[in-house]
mmCIF file of C-alpha atoms in Angstrom:
data_model
loop_
_atom_site.group_PDB
_atom_site.id
_atom_site.type_symbol
_atom_site.label_atom_id
_atom_site.label_comp_id
_atom_site.label_asym_id
_atom_site.label_seq_id
_atom_site.Cartn_x
_atom_site.Cartn_y
_atom_site.Cartn_z
ATOM 1 C CA MET W 1 3.531 -0.739 0.467
ATOM 2 C CA VAL W 2 2.887 -1.949 -1.205
ATOM 3 C CA GLU W 3 3.353 -1.363 -4.148
ATOM 4 C CA ARG W 4 1.620 -0.904 -0.823
ATOM 5 C CA SER W 5 -1.725 0.241 -2.093
ATOM 6 C CA ASP W 6 -3.696 -2.793 -0.582
ATOM 7 C CA THR W 7 -2.351 -2.525 2.854
ATOM 8 C CA PRO W 8 -4.384 -2.047 5.861
ATOM 9 C CA ALA W 9 -2.934 0.207 8.488
ATOM 10 C CA PRO W 10 -1.820 -1.755 11.537
ATOM 11 C CA GLU W 11 -3.909 -1.704 14.401
ATOM 12 C CA GLN W 12 -2.490 0.682 17.112
ATOM 13 C CA LYS W 13 -1.815 -1.701 19.890
ATOM 14 C CA ILE W 14 1.416 -3.467 21.132
ATOM 15 C CA GLU W 15 2.401 -6.787 19.923
ATOM 16 C CA GLY W 16 5.362 -9.115 20.355
ATOM 17 C CA PRO W 17 7.139 -12.120 21.848
ATOM 18 C CA ALA W 18 6.491 -10.660 25.391
ATOM 19 C CA PHE W 19 2.872 -10.499 24.869
ATOM 20 C CA GLY W 20 1.551 -13.960 23.829
ATOM 21 C CA VAL W 21 3.948 -14.743 20.907
ATOM 22 C CA ASP W 22 6.954 -16.796 21.041
ATOM 23 C CA GLY W 23 10.428 -15.815 19.832
ATOM 24 C CA ARG W 24 10.205 -18.471 16.734
ATOM 25 C CA ASP W 25 6.404 -17.274 15.872
ATOM 26 C CA ALA W 26 7.896 -13.481 16.040
ATOM 27 C CA LEU W 27 10.887 -14.544 13.912
ATOM 28 C CA ILE W 28 8.661 -16.232 11.252
ATOM 29 C CA GLY W 29 6.380 -13.261 11.318
ATOM 30 C CA GLY W 30 9.058 -10.692 10.970
ATOM 31 C CA PHE W 31 10.274 -12.585 7.808
ATOM 32 C CA ALA W 32 6.814 -12.769 6.356
ATOM 33 C CA ALA W 33 6.054 -9.109 7.069
ATOM 34 C CA ALA W 34 9.516 -8.170 5.445
ATOM 35 C CA GLY W 35 8.977 -10.367 2.648
ATOM 36 C CA GLY W 36 5.516 -8.569 1.983
ATOM 37 C CA TYR W 37 7.030 -5.334 2.012
ATOM 38 C CA PHE W 38 9.971 -6.740 -0.535
ATOM 39 C CA PHE W 39 7.236 -7.975 -2.705
ATOM 40 C CA TRP W 40 5.435 -4.834 -3.027
ATOM 41 C CA GLY W 41 8.902 -3.121 -3.887
ATOM 42 C CA LEU W 42 9.586 -5.380 -6.525
ATOM 43 C CA THR W 43 6.257 -5.051 -8.075
ATOM 44 C CA VAL W 44 7.528 -2.074 -10.283
ATOM 45 C CA ILE W 45 9.395 -4.615 -12.390
ATOM 46 C CA PHE W 46 6.672 -6.732 -12.693
ATOM 47 C CA TYR W 47 4.362 -3.926 -14.216
ATOM 48 C CA LYS W 48 6.834 -2.706 -16.001
ATOM 49 C CA GLN W 49 6.724 -5.653 -18.243
ATOM 50 C CA LEU W 50 3.355 -4.684 -19.029
ATOM 51 C CA ILE W 51 3.955 -1.079 -20.213
ATOM 52 C CA HIS W 52 2.721 -2.132 -24.034
ATOM 53 C CA VAL W 53 -0.685 -2.828 -22.232
ATOM 54 C CA LEU W 54 -2.934 0.195 -21.478
ATOM 55 C CA PRO W 55 -2.841 1.206 -17.500
ATOM 56 C CA TYR W 56 -6.673 0.781 -17.692
ATOM 57 C CA GLU W 57 -6.729 -2.691 -19.164
ATOM 58 C CA VAL W 58 -4.135 -3.636 -16.483
ATOM 59 C CA LEU W 59 -6.139 -2.089 -13.741
ATOM 60 C CA ALA W 60 -9.151 -4.242 -15.272
ATOM 61 C CA HIS W 61 -7.132 -7.605 -15.184
ATOM 62 C CA ARG W 62 -5.790 -6.923 -11.741
ATOM 63 C CA THR W 63 -9.162 -6.629 -10.384
ATOM 64 C CA ILE W 64 -10.766 -9.689 -11.910
ATOM 65 C CA TRP W 65 -7.750 -11.945 -11.238
ATOM 66 C CA SER W 66 -7.730 -10.646 -7.652
ATOM 67 C CA VAL W 67 -11.440 -11.498 -7.444
ATOM 68 C CA VAL W 68 -10.317 -15.224 -8.428
ATOM 69 C CA LEU W 69 -7.439 -15.473 -6.408
ATOM 70 C CA THR W 70 -8.951 -14.298 -2.973
ATOM 71 C CA LEU W 71 -12.332 -16.640 -3.391
ATOM 72 C CA ALA W 72 -9.903 -19.651 -3.746
ATOM 73 C CA LEU W 73 -8.242 -18.143 -0.584
ATOM 74 C CA ILE W 74 -11.250 -17.880 1.185
ATOM 75 C CA LEU W 75 -12.200 -21.478 -0.012
ATOM 76 C CA VAL W 76 -8.984 -22.972 1.227
ATOM 77 C CA PHE W 77 -8.722 -21.219 4.732
ATOM 78 C CA GLY W 78 -12.762 -21.578 5.244
ATOM 79 C CA ARG W 79 -13.437 -17.718 5.789
ATOM 80 C CA TRP W 80 -17.027 -18.000 4.482
ATOM 81 C CA LYS W 81 -18.764 -17.078 7.867
ATOM 82 C CA SER W 82 -16.568 -14.122 8.262
ATOM 83 C CA LEU W 83 -17.259 -13.112 4.643
ATOM 84 C CA VAL W 84 -20.871 -13.592 4.875
ATOM 85 C CA ALA W 85 -20.940 -11.499 8.063
ATOM 86 C CA ALA W 86 -19.131 -8.819 6.221
ATOM 87 C CA LEU W 87 -21.686 -9.119 3.331
ATOM 88 C CA THR W 88 -24.395 -8.718 5.481
ATOM 89 C CA ASN W 89 -23.492 -5.714 7.300
ATOM 90 C CA THR W 90 -24.624 -2.273 5.667
ATOM 91 C CA ARG W 91 -22.064 -0.401 7.394
ATOM 92 C CA ILE W 92 -19.021 -2.211 6.230
ATOM 93 C CA LEU W 93 -20.515 -2.374 2.892
ATOM 94 C CA LEU W 94 -20.601 1.342 2.455
ATOM 95 C CA THR W 95 -17.268 1.657 3.942
ATOM 96 C CA LEU W 96 -15.801 -0.910 1.367
ATOM 97 C CA PHE W 97 -17.570 0.651 -1.508
ATOM 98 C CA ALA W 98 -15.892 4.002 -0.890
ATOM 99 C CA THR W 99 -12.481 1.998 -0.252
ATOM 100 C CA SER W 100 -12.808 0.175 -3.467
ATOM 101 C CA LEU W 101 -13.081 3.211 -5.340
ATOM 102 C CA ILE W 102 -9.987 4.721 -3.301
ATOM 103 C CA ILE W 103 -7.946 1.785 -3.820
ATOM 104 C CA GLY W 104 -8.923 1.317 -7.322
ATOM 105 C CA SER W 105 -7.771 4.939 -8.280
ATOM 106 C CA ASN W 106 -4.609 4.504 -6.068
ATOM 107 C CA TRP W 107 -3.855 1.287 -8.228
ATOM 108 C CA PHE W 108 -4.431 3.067 -11.768
ATOM 109 C CA VAL W 109 -2.189 5.964 -10.680
ATOM 110 C CA PHE W 110 0.618 3.472 -9.727
ATOM 111 C CA ILE W 111 0.402 1.464 -12.992
ATOM 112 C CA TYR W 112 0.146 4.989 -14.970
ATOM 113 C CA SER W 113 3.400 5.969 -13.215
ATOM 114 C CA ILE W 114 5.422 2.990 -14.065
ATOM 115 C CA ASN W 115 4.011 3.305 -17.657
ATOM 116 C CA GLU W 116 5.360 6.803 -17.838
ATOM 117 C CA SER W 117 8.784 6.250 -16.159
ATOM 118 C CA ARG W 118 7.976 8.164 -13.034
ATOM 119 C CA VAL W 119 8.838 5.280 -10.382
ATOM 120 C CA LEU W 120 10.705 8.062 -8.490
ATOM 121 C CA GLU W 121 7.546 10.127 -7.766
ATOM 122 C CA THR W 122 5.813 6.662 -6.635
ATOM 123 C CA SER W 123 8.731 6.083 -4.184
ATOM 124 C CA LEU W 124 8.249 9.624 -2.985
ATOM 125 C CA GLY W 125 4.461 9.159 -2.394
ATOM 126 C CA TYR W 126 5.190 6.003 -0.224
ATOM 127 C CA TYR W 127 7.607 7.707 1.699
ATOM 128 C CA ILE W 128 5.136 10.635 2.545
ATOM 129 C CA ASN W 129 2.433 8.413 3.221
ATOM 130 C CA PRO W 130 2.989 7.521 7.098
ATOM 131 C CA LEU W 131 3.103 11.295 7.586
ATOM 132 C CA ILE W 132 -0.048 11.735 5.652
ATOM 133 C CA SER W 133 -1.892 9.375 8.210
ATOM 134 C CA VAL W 134 -0.449 11.095 11.071
ATOM 135 C CA LEU W 135 -2.263 14.285 9.621
ATOM 136 C CA ILE W 136 -5.474 12.533 9.137
ATOM 137 C CA GLY W 137 -5.324 11.369 12.794
ATOM 138 C CA VAL W 138 -5.139 15.392 13.719
ATOM 139 C CA VAL W 139 -7.967 16.084 11.223
ATOM 140 C CA VAL W 140 -10.337 13.193 11.689
ATOM 141 C CA LEU W 141 -9.612 12.129 15.096
ATOM 142 C CA SER W 142 -8.702 15.126 17.010
ATOM 143 C CA GLU W 143 -5.347 13.281 17.787
ATOM 144 C CA LYS W 144 -2.532 15.603 19.406
ATOM 145 C CA LEU W 145 0.992 15.690 17.933
ATOM 146 C CA THR W 146 3.912 15.346 19.748
ATOM 147 C CA ARG W 147 7.016 17.898 19.282
ATOM 148 C CA ALA W 148 8.637 15.330 17.112
ATOM 149 C CA GLN W 149 5.549 14.663 14.918
ATOM 150 C CA ILE W 150 5.182 18.031 14.290
ATOM 151 C CA ALA W 151 8.656 18.378 13.159
ATOM 152 C CA ALA W 152 8.503 15.364 10.893
ATOM 153 C CA VAL W 153 5.415 16.340 8.966
ATOM 154 C CA ALA W 154 7.128 20.026 8.926
ATOM 155 C CA LEU W 155 10.185 18.277 7.184
ATOM 156 C CA ALA W 156 8.224 16.439 4.714
ATOM 157 C CA ALA W 157 6.523 19.518 3.704
ATOM 158 C CA ALA W 158 9.596 21.291 3.220
ATOM 159 C CA GLY W 159 10.656 18.367 0.763
ATOM 160 C CA VAL W 160 7.331 19.017 -1.187
ATOM 161 C CA GLY W 161 7.858 22.357 -1.470
ATOM 162 C CA VAL W 162 11.675 22.210 -2.622
ATOM 163 C CA ILE W 163 10.617 19.875 -5.130
ATOM 164 C CA THR W 164 7.301 21.725 -6.049
ATOM 165 C CA PHE W 165 9.417 25.142 -6.470
ATOM 166 C CA GLU W 166 11.888 23.420 -8.548
ATOM 167 C CA ILE W 167 9.399 21.899 -11.201
ATOM 168 C CA GLY W 168 7.034 24.469 -10.791
ATOM 169 C CA THR W 169 4.063 22.119 -10.099
ATOM 170 C CA LEU W 170 3.055 19.907 -7.113
ATOM 171 C CA PRO W 171 4.242 16.443 -7.561
ATOM 172 C CA TRP W 172 0.792 15.236 -7.958
ATOM 173 C CA ILE W 173 1.818 11.381 -8.391
ATOM 174 C CA SER W 174 3.304 11.342 -4.950
ATOM 175 C CA LEU W 175 0.954 13.287 -3.022
ATOM 176 C CA PHE W 176 -2.279 11.346 -4.805
ATOM 177 C CA LEU W 177 -0.669 8.060 -3.996
ATOM 178 C CA ALA W 178 0.129 8.966 -0.379
ATOM 179 C CA VAL W 179 -3.114 10.799 0.338
ATOM 180 C CA THR W 180 -5.260 8.053 -1.329
ATOM 181 C CA PHE W 181 -3.507 5.169 0.648
ATOM 182 C CA ALA W 182 -3.549 6.908 3.926
ATOM 183 C CA ILE W 183 -7.279 7.597 3.517
ATOM 184 C CA TYR W 184 -7.897 4.033 2.646
ATOM 185 C CA GLY W 185 -5.734 2.787 5.532
ATOM 186 C CA TYR W 186 -8.001 4.596 7.970
ATOM 187 C CA LEU W 187 -11.243 3.565 6.458
ATOM 188 C CA ARG W 188 -10.115 0.148 6.564
ATOM 189 C CA LYS W 189 -8.897 0.109 9.686
ATOM 190 C CA VAL W 190 -12.229 1.517 11.031
ATOM 191 C CA SER W 191 -14.303 -0.985 8.803
ATOM 192 C CA ARG W 192 -13.169 -3.601 11.171
ATOM 193 C CA VAL W 193 -13.172 -6.261 8.406
ATOM 194 C CA ASP W 194 -10.639 -8.934 8.018
ATOM 195 C CA PRO W 195 -8.029 -8.120 5.161
ATOM 196 C CA LEU W 196 -8.801 -11.142 2.826
ATOM 197 C CA GLU W 197 -12.421 -10.801 3.182
ATOM 198 C CA GLY W 198 -12.183 -7.130 3.073
ATOM 199 C CA LEU W 199 -9.968 -7.293 -0.366
ATOM 200 C CA LEU W 200 -12.505 -9.713 -2.016
ATOM 201 C CA ILE W 201 -15.362 -7.350 -1.461
ATOM 202 C CA GLU W 202 -13.526 -4.359 -3.022
ATOM 203 C CA VAL W 203 -12.393 -6.164 -5.943
ATOM 204 C CA LEU W 204 -16.065 -7.824 -6.328
ATOM 205 C CA MET W 205 -17.394 -3.983 -6.265
ATOM 206 C CA LEU W 206 -14.716 -2.724 -8.713
ATOM 207 C CA SER W 207 -15.289 -5.924 -11.095
ATOM 208 C CA PRO W 208 -18.186 -4.730 -12.970
ATOM 209 C CA PHE W 209 -16.526 -1.782 -13.606
ATOM 210 C CA ALA W 210 -13.270 -3.820 -14.974
ATOM 211 C CA LEU W 211 -15.606 -6.087 -17.178
ATOM 212 C CA ALA W 212 -17.574 -3.186 -18.637
ATOM 213 C CA TYR W 213 -14.338 -1.367 -19.679
ATOM 214 C CA LEU W 214 -12.811 -4.582 -21.215
ATOM 215 C CA TRP W 215 -16.122 -5.183 -23.377
ATOM 216 C CA ILE W 216 -15.933 -1.480 -24.466
ATOM 217 C CA ALA W 217 -12.340 -1.630 -25.139
ATOM 218 C CA GLU W 218 -12.880 -5.091 -27.243
ATOM 219 C CA GLY W 219 -15.577 -3.504 -29.245
ATOM 220 C CA GLU W 220 -13.579 -0.489 -30.036
ATOM 221 C CA GLY W 221 -10.406 -1.783 -31.155
ATOM 222 C CA GLY W 222 -9.287 -5.008 -29.385
ATOM 223 C CA THR W 223 -7.811 -6.040 -25.703
ATOM 224 C CA ALA W 224 -4.742 -7.422 -24.880
ATOM 225 C CA ILE W 225 -6.371 -10.776 -23.495
ATOM 226 C CA MET W 226 -7.912 -11.382 -27.062
ATOM 227 C CA HIS W 227 -4.858 -10.070 -29.240
ATOM 228 C CA GLY W 228 -2.187 -10.292 -27.149
ATOM 229 C CA ASP W 229 0.381 -12.954 -26.956
ATOM 230 C CA LEU W 230 0.584 -15.761 -24.630
ATOM 231 C CA TRP W 231 3.452 -14.179 -22.247
ATOM 232 C CA THR W 232 1.244 -10.950 -22.128
ATOM 233 C CA LEU W 233 -1.800 -13.031 -21.119
ATOM 234 C CA PHE W 234 0.060 -14.936 -18.321
ATOM 235 C CA LEU W 235 1.719 -11.466 -16.973
ATOM 236 C CA LEU W 236 -2.006 -10.142 -16.697
ATOM 237 C CA ALA W 237 -3.376 -13.226 -14.851
ATOM 238 C CA LEU W 238 -0.185 -12.986 -12.553
ATOM 239 C CA THR W 239 -1.802 -9.559 -11.487
ATOM 240 C CA GLY W 240 -3.829 -11.646 -8.986
ATOM 241 C CA PRO W 241 -1.450 -12.914 -7.206
ATOM 242 C CA MET W 242 1.035 -10.088 -7.326
ATOM 243 C CA THR W 243 -2.044 -8.376 -5.367
ATOM 244 C CA THR W 244 -2.683 -11.000 -2.803
ATOM 245 C CA ILE W 245 0.301 -12.927 -1.772
ATOM 246 C CA PRO W 246 2.187 -9.443 -0.339
ATOM 247 C CA LEU W 247 -0.868 -8.824 1.481
ATOM 248 C CA PHE W 248 -1.135 -11.973 3.135
ATOM 249 C CA LEU W 249 2.714 -11.973 4.134
ATOM 250 C CA PHE W 250 2.090 -8.579 5.664
ATOM 251 C CA ASN W 251 -1.027 -9.430 7.336
ATOM 252 C CA TYR W 252 0.341 -12.723 8.780
ATOM 253 C CA GLY W 253 3.719 -10.594 9.897
ATOM 254 C CA ALA W 254 1.665 -7.979 11.564
ATOM 255 C CA GLN W 255 -0.331 -10.362 14.046
ATOM 256 C CA ARG W 256 3.124 -11.672 15.204
ATOM 257 C CA ILE W 257 5.833 -8.818 15.478
ATOM 258 C CA ARG W 258 5.728 -5.197 17.346
ATOM 259 C CA LEU W 259 4.410 -2.261 15.681
ATOM 260 C CA ALA W 260 7.459 -0.170 15.903
ATOM 261 C CA THR W 261 9.376 -3.010 13.762
ATOM 262 C CA LEU W 262 6.380 -3.197 11.381
ATOM 263 C CA GLY W 263 6.984 0.710 11.227
ATOM 264 C CA LEU W 264 10.472 0.559 10.274
ATOM 265 C CA MET W 265 9.690 -1.937 7.671
ATOM 266 C CA GLN W 266 7.054 -0.066 5.760
ATOM 267 C CA TYR W 267 10.195 1.942 4.143
ATOM 268 C CA PHE W 268 11.351 -1.317 2.596
ATOM 269 C CA ALA W 269 8.703 -0.799 -0.538
ATOM 270 C CA PRO W 270 9.873 2.795 -1.386
ATOM 271 C CA SER W 271 13.555 2.309 -0.954
ATOM 272 C CA ILE W 272 13.356 -0.614 -3.533
ATOM 273 C CA GLN W 273 11.637 1.359 -5.463
ATOM 274 C CA LEU W 274 13.938 4.170 -5.466
ATOM 275 C CA LEU W 275 16.794 2.067 -6.126
ATOM 276 C CA ILE W 276 15.018 0.099 -9.362
ATOM 277 C CA ALA W 277 14.171 3.456 -10.425
ATOM 278 C CA VAL W 278 17.858 4.785 -10.569
ATOM 279 C CA THR W 279 19.761 1.550 -11.270
ATOM 280 C CA MET W 280 17.521 -0.151 -13.670
ATOM 281 C CA TYR W 281 15.427 2.415 -15.359
ATOM 282 C CA GLY W 282 17.902 5.272 -15.667
ATOM 283 C CA GLU W 283 15.708 7.914 -13.720
ATOM 284 C CA GLN W 284 17.525 10.570 -13.116
ATOM 285 C CA LEU W 285 18.155 11.360 -9.388
ATOM 286 C CA THR W 286 18.862 15.090 -9.755
ATOM 287 C CA ASP W 287 20.198 17.682 -6.881
ATOM 288 C CA THR W 288 16.438 18.507 -6.252
ATOM 289 C CA HIS W 289 15.375 14.992 -5.913
ATOM 290 C CA LEU W 290 18.174 14.341 -3.191
ATOM 291 C CA MET W 291 16.936 17.476 -0.958
ATOM 292 C CA THR W 292 13.398 16.472 -1.372
ATOM 293 C CA PHE W 293 14.354 12.984 -0.171
ATOM 294 C CA GLY W 294 16.718 13.878 2.323
ATOM 295 C CA LEU W 295 14.204 16.203 4.387
ATOM 296 C CA ILE W 296 11.851 13.517 3.906
ATOM 297 C CA TRP W 297 14.083 10.946 5.295
ATOM 298 C CA ALA W 298 14.948 13.283 8.157
ATOM 299 C CA GLY W 299 11.337 13.378 8.796
ATOM 300 C CA LEU W 300 10.925 9.871 8.754
ATOM 301 C CA ALA W 301 13.977 9.253 11.090
ATOM 302 C CA LEU W 302 12.110 11.401 13.481
ATOM 303 C CA PHE W 303 8.820 10.223 13.273
ATOM 304 C CA SER W 304 10.288 6.557 13.545
ATOM 305 C CA TRP W 305 12.014 7.154 16.620
ATOM 306 C CA ASP W 306 9.273 9.132 18.241
ATOM 307 C CA THR W 307 7.151 5.544 17.554
ATOM 308 C CA TRP W 308 9.824 3.716 19.013
ATOM 309 C CA ARG W 309 10.035 5.905 21.977
ATOM 310 C CA LYS W 310 6.426 5.860 22.554
ATOM 311 C CA GLU W 311 5.868 1.971 22.508
ATOM 312 C CA LYS W 312 9.032 1.523 24.630
ATOM 313 C CA GLU W 313 7.268 3.498 26.871
ATOM 314 C CA LEU W 314 3.867 1.425 26.636
ATOM 315 C CA ARG W 315 5.593 -1.710 27.090
ATOM 316 C CA ARG W 316 7.142 -0.362 30.141
ATOM 317 C CA VAL W 317 4.107 0.556 31.866
ATOM 318 C CA ALA W 318 2.455 -2.515 30.719
ATOM 319 C CA LYS W 319 5.018 -4.850 32.409
ATOM 320 C CA ALA W 320 4.839 -2.561 35.668
ATOM 321 C CA VAL W 321 0.701 -3.341 35.730
#
């Protein structure tokens, strides 16, 4: 939704005002979650200001400044005990090492797509993502799909097929972002580590690679942080807050609103990216794009309806118990 590449998949549980969260808290949570998704959508504009910096260098700074900010937040919120607990758990560390590589590659492709003026492909990828997550549930967890979910996945596959046939190649940026984020979300969910602590450990694991790149790049021709203007340096430092703030808003909201509501909100970010790509950056929305997006939107509408229907039934059963 991020972009949404650092959003952990929400737990599949029933939440909302009827289950221990009062109306005011749920309202604040809704605004927080929506703010997080809008923030992720608008990050396209932010990273567009850094297209004069190589994507690898932007990624390196995003990693390093995220370490600085998440460490500060851990200190402010007194989360050292949970951080130490995660750092001393071998299974969690191995899982987070895998997720760090996955999210790092996701961040890079996202930054690259903006540099190359391919924001439409980014938007398409994050629309597809929820349906890829459904497929992971089938493959990894042997979950059974409902008829509505099967139809939704089929519509999305048809959409990808249309654009692949038209352009003669797979929309690799869209598929890469969707698949990596879906795998990331699944692994973060099973890791059972808090979002802030998990993000800190991930960026700490990536930071040696980031520092090594900056060291080598400086020796081979210079980096923006050593030779750039003050505005560029300021923007590079902001990559940390641009990563951490929407994650904080999302997780605050996710704990206070219903799963179905959160599921609908996840489409805010790619919708904003789509509007920005067309209205601000002049990317062409062709008939092929319209057909592709139309099929995927139809699939997502069906998927969202099915999610809402199942949650409504679960809530009815829970109240009857």
